[in-house]
Tab-separated table of C-alpha atoms and ligand atoms in Angstrom:
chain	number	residue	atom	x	y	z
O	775	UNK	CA	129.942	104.879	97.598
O	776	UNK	CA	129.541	108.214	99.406
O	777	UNK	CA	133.054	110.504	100.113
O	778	UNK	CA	131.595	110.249	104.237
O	779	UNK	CA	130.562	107.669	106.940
O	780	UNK	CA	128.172	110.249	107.768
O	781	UNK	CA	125.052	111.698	105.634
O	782	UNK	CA	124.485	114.974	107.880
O	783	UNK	CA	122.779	116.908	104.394
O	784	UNK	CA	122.192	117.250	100.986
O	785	UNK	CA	124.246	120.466	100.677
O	786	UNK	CA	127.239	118.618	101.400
O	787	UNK	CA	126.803	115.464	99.069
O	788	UNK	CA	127.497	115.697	94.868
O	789	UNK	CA	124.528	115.170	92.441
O	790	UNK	CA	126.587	111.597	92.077
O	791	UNK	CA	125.847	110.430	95.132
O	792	UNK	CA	122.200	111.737	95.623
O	793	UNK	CA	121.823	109.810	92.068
O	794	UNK	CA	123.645	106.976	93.587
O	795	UNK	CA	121.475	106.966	96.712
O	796	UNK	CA	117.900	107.419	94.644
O	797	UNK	CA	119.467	104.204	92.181
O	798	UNK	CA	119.929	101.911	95.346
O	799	UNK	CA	116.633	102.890	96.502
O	800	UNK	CA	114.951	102.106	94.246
O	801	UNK	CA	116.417	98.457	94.543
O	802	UNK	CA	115.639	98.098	98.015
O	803	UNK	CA	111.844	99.220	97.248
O	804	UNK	CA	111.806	96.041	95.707
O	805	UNK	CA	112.789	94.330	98.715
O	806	UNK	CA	110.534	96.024	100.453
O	807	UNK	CA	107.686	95.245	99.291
O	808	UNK	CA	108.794	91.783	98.880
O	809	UNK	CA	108.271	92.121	102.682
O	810	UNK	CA	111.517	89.544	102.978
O	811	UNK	CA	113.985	90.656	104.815
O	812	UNK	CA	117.589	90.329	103.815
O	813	UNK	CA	120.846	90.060	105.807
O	814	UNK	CA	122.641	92.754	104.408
O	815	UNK	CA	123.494	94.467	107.886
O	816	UNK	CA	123.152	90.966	110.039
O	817	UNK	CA	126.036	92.013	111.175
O	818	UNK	CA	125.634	95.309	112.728
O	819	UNK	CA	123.720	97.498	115.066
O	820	UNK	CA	121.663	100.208	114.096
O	821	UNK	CA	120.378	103.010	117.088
O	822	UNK	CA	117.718	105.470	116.929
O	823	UNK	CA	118.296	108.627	119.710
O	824	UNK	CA	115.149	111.071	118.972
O	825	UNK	CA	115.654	114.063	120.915
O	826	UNK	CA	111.797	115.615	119.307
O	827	UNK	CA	108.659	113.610	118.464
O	828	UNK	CA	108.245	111.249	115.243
O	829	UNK	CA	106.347	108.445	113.851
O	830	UNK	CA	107.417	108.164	110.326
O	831	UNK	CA	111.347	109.036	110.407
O	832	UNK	CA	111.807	106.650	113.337
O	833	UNK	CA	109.843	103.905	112.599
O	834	UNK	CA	110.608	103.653	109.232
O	835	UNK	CA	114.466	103.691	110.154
O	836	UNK	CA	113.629	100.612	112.588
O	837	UNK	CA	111.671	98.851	110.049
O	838	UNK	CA	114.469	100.007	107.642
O	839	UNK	CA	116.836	98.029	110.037
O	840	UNK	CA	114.706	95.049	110.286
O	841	UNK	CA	114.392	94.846	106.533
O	842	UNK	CA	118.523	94.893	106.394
O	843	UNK	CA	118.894	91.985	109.031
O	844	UNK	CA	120.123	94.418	111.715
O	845	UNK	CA	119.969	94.582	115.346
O	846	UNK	CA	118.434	97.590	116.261
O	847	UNK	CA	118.587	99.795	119.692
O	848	UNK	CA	115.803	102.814	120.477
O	849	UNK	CA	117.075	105.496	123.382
O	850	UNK	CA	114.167	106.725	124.245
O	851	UNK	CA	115.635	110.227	125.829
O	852	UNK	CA	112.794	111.080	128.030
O	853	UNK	CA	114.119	108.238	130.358
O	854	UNK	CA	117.630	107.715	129.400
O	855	UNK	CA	120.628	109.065	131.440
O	856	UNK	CA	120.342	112.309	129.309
O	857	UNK	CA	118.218	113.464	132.051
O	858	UNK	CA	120.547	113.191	134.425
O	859	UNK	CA	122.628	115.381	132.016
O	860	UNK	CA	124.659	113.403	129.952
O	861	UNK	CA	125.928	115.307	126.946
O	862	UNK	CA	125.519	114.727	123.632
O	863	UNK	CA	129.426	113.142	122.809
O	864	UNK	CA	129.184	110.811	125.934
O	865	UNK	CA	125.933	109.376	125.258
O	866	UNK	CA	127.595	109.040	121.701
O	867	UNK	CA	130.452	107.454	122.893
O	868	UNK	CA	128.387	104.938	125.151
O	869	UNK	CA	126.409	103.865	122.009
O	870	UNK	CA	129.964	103.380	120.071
O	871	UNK	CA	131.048	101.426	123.184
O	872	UNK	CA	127.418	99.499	122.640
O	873	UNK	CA	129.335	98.527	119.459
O	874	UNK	CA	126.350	100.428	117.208
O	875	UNK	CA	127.524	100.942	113.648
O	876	UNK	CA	124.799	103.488	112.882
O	877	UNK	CA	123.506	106.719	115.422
O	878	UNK	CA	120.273	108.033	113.965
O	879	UNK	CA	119.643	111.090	115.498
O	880	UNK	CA	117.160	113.918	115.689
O	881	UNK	CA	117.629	116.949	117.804
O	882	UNK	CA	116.339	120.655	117.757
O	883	UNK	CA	119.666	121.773	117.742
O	884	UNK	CA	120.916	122.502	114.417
O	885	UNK	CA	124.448	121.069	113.891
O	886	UNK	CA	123.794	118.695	117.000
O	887	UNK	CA	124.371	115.513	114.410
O	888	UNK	CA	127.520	116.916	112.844
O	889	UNK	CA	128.885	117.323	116.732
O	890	UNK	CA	128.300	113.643	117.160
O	891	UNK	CA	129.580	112.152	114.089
O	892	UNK	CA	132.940	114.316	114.773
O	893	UNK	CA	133.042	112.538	118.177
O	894	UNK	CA	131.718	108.953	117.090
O	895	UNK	CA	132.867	105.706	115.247
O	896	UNK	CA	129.573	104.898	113.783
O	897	UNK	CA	128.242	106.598	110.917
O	898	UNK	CA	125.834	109.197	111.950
O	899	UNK	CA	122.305	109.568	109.527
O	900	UNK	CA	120.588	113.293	110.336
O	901	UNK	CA	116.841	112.526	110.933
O	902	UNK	CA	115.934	116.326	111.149
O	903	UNK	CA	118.252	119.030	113.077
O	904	UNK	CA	116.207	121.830	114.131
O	905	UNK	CA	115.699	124.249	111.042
O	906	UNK	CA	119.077	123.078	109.348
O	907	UNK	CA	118.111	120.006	107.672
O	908	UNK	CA	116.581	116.447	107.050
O	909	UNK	CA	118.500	114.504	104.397
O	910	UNK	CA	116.374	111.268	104.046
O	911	UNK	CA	113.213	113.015	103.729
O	912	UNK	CA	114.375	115.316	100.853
O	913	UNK	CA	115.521	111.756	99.100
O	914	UNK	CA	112.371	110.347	99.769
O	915	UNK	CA	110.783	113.275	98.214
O	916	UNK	CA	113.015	113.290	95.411
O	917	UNK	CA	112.690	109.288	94.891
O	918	UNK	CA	109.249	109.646	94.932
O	919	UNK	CA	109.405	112.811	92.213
O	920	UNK	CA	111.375	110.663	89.900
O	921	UNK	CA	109.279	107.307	90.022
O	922	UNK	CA	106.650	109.242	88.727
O	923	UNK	CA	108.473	111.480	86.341
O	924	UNK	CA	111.540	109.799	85.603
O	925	UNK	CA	113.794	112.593	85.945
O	926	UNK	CA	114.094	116.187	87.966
O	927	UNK	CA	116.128	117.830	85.397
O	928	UNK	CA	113.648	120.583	84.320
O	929	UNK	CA	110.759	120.144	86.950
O	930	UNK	CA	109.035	122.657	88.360
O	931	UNK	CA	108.428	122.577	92.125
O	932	UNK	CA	106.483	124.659	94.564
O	933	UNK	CA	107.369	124.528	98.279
O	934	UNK	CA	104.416	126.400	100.130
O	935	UNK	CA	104.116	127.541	103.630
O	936	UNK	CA	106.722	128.071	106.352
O	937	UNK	CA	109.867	127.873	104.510
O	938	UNK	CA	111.985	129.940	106.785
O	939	UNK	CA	111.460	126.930	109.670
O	940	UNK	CA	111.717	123.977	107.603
O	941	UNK	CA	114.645	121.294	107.556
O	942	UNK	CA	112.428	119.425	105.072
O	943	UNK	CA	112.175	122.709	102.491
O	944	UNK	CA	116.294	123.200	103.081
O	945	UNK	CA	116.901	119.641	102.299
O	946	UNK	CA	114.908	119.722	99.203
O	947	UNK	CA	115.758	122.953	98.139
O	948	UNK	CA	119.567	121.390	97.923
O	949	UNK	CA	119.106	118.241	96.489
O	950	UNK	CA	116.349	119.481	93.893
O	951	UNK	CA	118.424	122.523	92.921
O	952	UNK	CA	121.416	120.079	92.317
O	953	UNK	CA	119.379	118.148	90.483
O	954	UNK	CA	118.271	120.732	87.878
O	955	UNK	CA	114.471	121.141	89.330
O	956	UNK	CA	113.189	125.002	88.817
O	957	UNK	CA	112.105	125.319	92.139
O	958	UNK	CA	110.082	128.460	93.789
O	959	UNK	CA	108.583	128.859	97.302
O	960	UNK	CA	105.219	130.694	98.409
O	961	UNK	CA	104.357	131.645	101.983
O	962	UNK	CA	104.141	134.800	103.920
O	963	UNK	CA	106.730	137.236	103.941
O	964	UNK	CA	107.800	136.984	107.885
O	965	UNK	CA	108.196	132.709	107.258
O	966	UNK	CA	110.845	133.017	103.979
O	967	UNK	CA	113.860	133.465	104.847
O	968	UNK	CA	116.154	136.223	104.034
O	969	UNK	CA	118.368	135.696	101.190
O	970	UNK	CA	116.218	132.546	99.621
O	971	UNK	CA	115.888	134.470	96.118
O	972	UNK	CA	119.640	134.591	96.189
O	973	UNK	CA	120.395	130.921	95.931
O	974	UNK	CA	118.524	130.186	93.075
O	975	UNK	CA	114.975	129.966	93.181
O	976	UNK	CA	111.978	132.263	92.842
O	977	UNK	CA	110.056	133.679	95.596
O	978	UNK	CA	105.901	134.205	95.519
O	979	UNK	CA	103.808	136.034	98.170
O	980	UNK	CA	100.410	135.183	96.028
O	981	UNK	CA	100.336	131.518	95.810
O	982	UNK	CA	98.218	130.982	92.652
O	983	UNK	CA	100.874	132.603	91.146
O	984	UNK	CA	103.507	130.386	92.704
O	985	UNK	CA	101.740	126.877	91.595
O	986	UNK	CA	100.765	128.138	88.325
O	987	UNK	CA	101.849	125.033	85.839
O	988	UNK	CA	103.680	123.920	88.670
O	989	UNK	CA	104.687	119.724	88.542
O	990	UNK	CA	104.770	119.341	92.364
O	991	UNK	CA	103.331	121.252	94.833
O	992	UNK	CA	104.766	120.689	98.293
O	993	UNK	CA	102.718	121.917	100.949
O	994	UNK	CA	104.858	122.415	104.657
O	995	UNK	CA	103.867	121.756	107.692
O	996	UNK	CA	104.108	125.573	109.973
O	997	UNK	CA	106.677	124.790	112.734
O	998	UNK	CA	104.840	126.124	115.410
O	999	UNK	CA	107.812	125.021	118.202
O	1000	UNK	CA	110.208	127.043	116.181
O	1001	UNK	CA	108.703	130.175	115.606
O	1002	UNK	CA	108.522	132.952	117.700
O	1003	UNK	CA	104.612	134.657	117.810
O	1004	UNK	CA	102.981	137.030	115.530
O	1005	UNK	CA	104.221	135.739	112.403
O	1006	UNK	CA	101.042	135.431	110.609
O	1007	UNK	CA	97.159	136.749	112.143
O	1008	UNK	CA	95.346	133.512	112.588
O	1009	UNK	CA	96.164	129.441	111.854
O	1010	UNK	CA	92.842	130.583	109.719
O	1011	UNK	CA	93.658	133.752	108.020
O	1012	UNK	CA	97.226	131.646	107.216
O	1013	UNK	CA	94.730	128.542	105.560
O	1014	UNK	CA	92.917	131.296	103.720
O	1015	UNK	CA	95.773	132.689	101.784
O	1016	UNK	CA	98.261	129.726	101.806
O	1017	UNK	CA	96.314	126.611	102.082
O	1018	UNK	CA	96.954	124.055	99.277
O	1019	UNK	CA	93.086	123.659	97.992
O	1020	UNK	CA	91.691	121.580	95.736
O	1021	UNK	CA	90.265	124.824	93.876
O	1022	UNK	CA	93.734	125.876	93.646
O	1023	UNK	CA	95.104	123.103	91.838
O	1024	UNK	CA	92.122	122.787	90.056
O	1025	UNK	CA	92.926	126.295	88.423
O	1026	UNK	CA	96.291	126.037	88.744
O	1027	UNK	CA	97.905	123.033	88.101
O	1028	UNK	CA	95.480	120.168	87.656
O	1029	UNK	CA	97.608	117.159	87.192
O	1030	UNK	CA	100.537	118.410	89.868
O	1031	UNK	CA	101.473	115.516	92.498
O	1032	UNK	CA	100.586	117.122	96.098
O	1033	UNK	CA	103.211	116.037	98.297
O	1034	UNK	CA	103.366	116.897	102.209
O	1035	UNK	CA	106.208	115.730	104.776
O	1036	UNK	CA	103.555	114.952	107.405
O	1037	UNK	CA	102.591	115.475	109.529
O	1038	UNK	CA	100.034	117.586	107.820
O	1039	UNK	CA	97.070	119.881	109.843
O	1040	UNK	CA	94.563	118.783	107.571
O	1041	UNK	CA	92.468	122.210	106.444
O	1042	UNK	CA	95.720	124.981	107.339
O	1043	UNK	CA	98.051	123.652	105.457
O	1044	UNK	CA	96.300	121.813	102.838
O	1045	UNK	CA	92.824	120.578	102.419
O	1046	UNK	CA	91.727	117.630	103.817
O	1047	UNK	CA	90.009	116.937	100.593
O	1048	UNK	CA	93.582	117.212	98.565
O	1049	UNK	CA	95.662	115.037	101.367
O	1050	UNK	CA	93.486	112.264	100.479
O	1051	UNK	CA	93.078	112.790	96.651
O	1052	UNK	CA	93.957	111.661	93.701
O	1053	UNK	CA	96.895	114.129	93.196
O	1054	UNK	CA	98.295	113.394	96.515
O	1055	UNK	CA	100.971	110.840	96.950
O	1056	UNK	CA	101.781	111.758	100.661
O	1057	UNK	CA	101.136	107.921	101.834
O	1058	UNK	CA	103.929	106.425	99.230
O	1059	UNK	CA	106.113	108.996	100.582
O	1060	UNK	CA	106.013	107.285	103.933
O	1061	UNK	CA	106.837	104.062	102.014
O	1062	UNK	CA	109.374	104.884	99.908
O	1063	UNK	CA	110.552	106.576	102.925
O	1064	UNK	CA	111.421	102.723	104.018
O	1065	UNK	CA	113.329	101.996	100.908
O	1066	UNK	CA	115.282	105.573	101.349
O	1067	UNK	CA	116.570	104.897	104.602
O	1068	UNK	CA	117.249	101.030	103.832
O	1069	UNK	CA	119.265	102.475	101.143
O	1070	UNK	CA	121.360	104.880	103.354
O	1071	UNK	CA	122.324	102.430	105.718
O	1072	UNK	CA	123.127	99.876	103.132
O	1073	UNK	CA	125.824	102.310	101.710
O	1074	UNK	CA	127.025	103.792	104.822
O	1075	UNK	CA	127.115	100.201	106.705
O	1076	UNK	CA	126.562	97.778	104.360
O	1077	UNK	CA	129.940	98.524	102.755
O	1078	UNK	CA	129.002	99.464	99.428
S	769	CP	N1	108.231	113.908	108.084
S	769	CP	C1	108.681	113.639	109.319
S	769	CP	O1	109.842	113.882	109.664
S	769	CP	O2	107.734	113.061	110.110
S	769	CP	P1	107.952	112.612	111.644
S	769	CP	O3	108.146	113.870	112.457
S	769	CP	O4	106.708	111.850	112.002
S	769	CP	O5	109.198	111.755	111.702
């Protein structure tokens, strides 16, 4: 069970429920890659309302759905009454009075899916809230961590690149820290964010030094929407210093898993070469971003 209808963040949920959460998933994996679907939510209505761009968060909530027995709904907001300036809570409301169980929402606006789920029956899953956070890709990240290691306690992960932008690094930085992961970030000084080394991790300009020995190395992708210019030279000065290479994990931490969020600008962020090699496990994050999300809405819908 989780304390909340919603899931808005991992700050806000106990290491019991993230534990409970990565358990069911890894149940519904199983389904999953039965590829039969089970009636779980036959029942109930799931929406999707993407204010920004995806591929992987919303379709794998839909095929999430699907895999549950659910009906699903997709408001596609670039033709929706939102542009004829609908707020936020009414287009909520109309989806409660849609009879939707579950809103999954992504907006720029940090604290946009807390605002709903205060004004909404259904229960409300954050799919990324501008640089606040992204719940269901941290557990994804964290699933896919612990299938491979079998526990967190005591790993040592490396989030590289823009930290100060990213809802995935704040989700994971929560859930990993709660979880008993050693966890350090690397990027340039003007994308960490003020106050990081204060809440429990360690901080690295030089990022050989960062990955040294490091279990997972978790490259980011820059949020170029979010950032204001002149942060860093050049998109290739910033892949010179703080690209995850194959050299550097060759020297650094040879057997690491390379994990990315997608989606990834193959040769700034990390080397093409890495995203598709044999350390990298950024395509079974996309699938065991399936069982994640089946997971969710199983607890928060499925009533257990
Ligand atoms: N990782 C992630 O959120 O990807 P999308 O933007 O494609 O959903």
């Amino acid at each position: 069970m989780l304390r909340k209808k919603d899931l808005l963040g991992l700050k806000d949920l106990t290491v019991e429920e993230i534990e409970y959460i990565l358990d069911h998933t890894a149940e519904m994996k199983d389904v999953l890659l039965s590829k039969n679907a089970i009636d779980n939510l036959s029942d109930k209505c799931v929406t999707t309302l993407f204010y920004e761009n995806s591929t992987r968060t919303q379709n794998s909530f839909l095929l999430a759905s699907q895999m549950l027995g659910a009906k699903t709904l997709t408001v596609n907001v670039a033709t929706s009454s939102v542009k004829k300036g609908e707020s936020l809570v009414d287009t909520g409301k109309t989806l409660d009075a849609l009879l939707t169980d579950v809103i999954v929402i992504r907006h720029s606006m940090a604290g946009a899916p807390e605002l709903l789920a205060k004004n909404v029956k259904a229960s409300v899953i954050n799919a990324g809230d501008g640089m606040n956070e992204h719940p269901t890709q941290a557990l994804l990240d964290i699933f896919t961590m612990r299938e491979k290691f079998g526990t967190i306690k005591g790993l040592k992960v490396t989030l590289v690149g823009d930290i100060k932008h990213s809802r995935v690094a704040r989700s994971n930085f929560w859930g990993l820290i709660k979880l008993g992961a050693e966890v350090s970030v690397v990027g340039p000084q003007t994308l960490l964010p003020k106050g990081i080394n204060e809440l429990g991790c360690e901080v690295y300009t030089d990022i050989e030094e960062a990955i040294i020995g490091a279990n997972v190395v978790m490259g980011l992708r820059l949020q170029l929407e979010r950032q204001k210019s002149g942060l860093f030279p050049s998109k290739s000065e910033y892949a010179e210093l703080f690209a995850v290479t194959s050299e550097k994990i060759a020297n650094c931490c040879p057997d690491a898993l390379v994990m990315h969020p997608g989606p990834v600008n193959r040769g700034i962020e990390i080397g093409s070469d890495v995203t598709d090699g044999a350390n990298s496990v950024i395509e079974e994050q996309v699938t065991n971003g399936v069982a994640v999300r089946m997971a969710v809405m199983d607890i928060l819908a499925g009533g257990r």
